[in-house]
């Protein structure tokens, strides 16, 4: 597990979770379990995405091959590691409650379940797979890429920000603003990762994210604003 | 998901969860979400166990081949379905709370996380894989099989019984008795499934299970006792 958690690509979701918690007046330790759970669950997703399954589409000759992942363990162990990480994430969260915040923890669990589950990251993976099957190469339509990014990075960052807001004791309006802010941060991160650095989608998302932050103008927004400096 | 949940082999874990809840004086609806979560998570485990990975050991000529599973979907989809089911199970549980039982729900989540996670079912799968690699055939030592059964069926049934006990409002002594009872039920089920119907392990487990039930002698134990009639 240690190996898989620390070789997965870096993610800003846990940091965003902590920043959101502090923005609404919470303390970092309120959100640290949720941030850790998000970190390890995203690494489990990454591990499973790179499992050498028998039906992975082979790249067509002439197209860009998939990035090569250094598999230290065999596929069976990687499958199990991913499967073991997810319950551990939920356990971390469930154990983190000192008896005062159990309502908030349960709410955060629903958020995380949805973000990593079949309506979130798994749907993004499914779209990627379908697309991979239909033309045997990496996706190329910006619209389709955007839909994947919305569910994947967008959904995870929205979730991270909401979890921080909930655990930090934010009000409903703050939490929903943070959800949108997180979503736009995810769009920016995901699109840039896929090579769309200066595209209108990225610029648009940055402007929308800044709009959401205006709601918090009487608070210290400098920390959370740094997620837009990429 | 529907397909995978309903084609996985039948399991008695959810029923045991409900029976345990009723035994300690709870009502069935208190434990129905936990029972459902356990049902779908066990099916996810089954789905992943039968994924056609590239490093699954091939049966040696002359040994019994692995049971053939009818794969309706491709491996990528089966991987994702399993990955989607687990968070959905936690979501079911997290949403099931009407605001009164959040402490109990969190406790149940810790139990389920441990039973399905890296110290439970995943460890059993790992042992099976190691053994499969070392001699390229199904396990044959009864001791090794028993260790797998303890973590797998034993752990899951113990968890199911504990969840029922917690959600039904049982006291700590009742909950720990139910844990042991569930564990022995799991041993019996798992050993019989692997062809050890009349072996001393099964008979011993049945006697130990009956001993645990004596603690509940002033309660209605007929329903939960049926788990020993196999």
Coordinates of C-alpha atoms in Angstrom, one line a residue, chain B residues 50 57-69 136-138:
Chain B
X50 CA -12.4 -13.7 -11.1
X57 CA -1.4 -18.9 -12.4
X58 CA -2.4 -21.4 -15.1
X59 CA -3.5 -24.8 -13.7
X60 CA -0.9 -27.4 -14.2
X61 CA -1.9 -30.3 -16.6
X62 CA -3.7 -33.0 -14.6
X63 CA -4.8 -30.7 -11.8
X64 CA -8.4 -29.5 -11.4
X65 CA -8.9 -26.3 -13.5
X66 CA -10.3 -23.2 -11.8
X67 CA -14.1 -22.9 -12.0
X68 CA -15.1 -21.1 -15.2
X69 CA -16.9 -17.9 -14.6
X136 CA 0.6 -23.6 -9.4
X137 CA -2.4 -25.4 -8.2
X138 CA -5.3 -25.1 -5.8

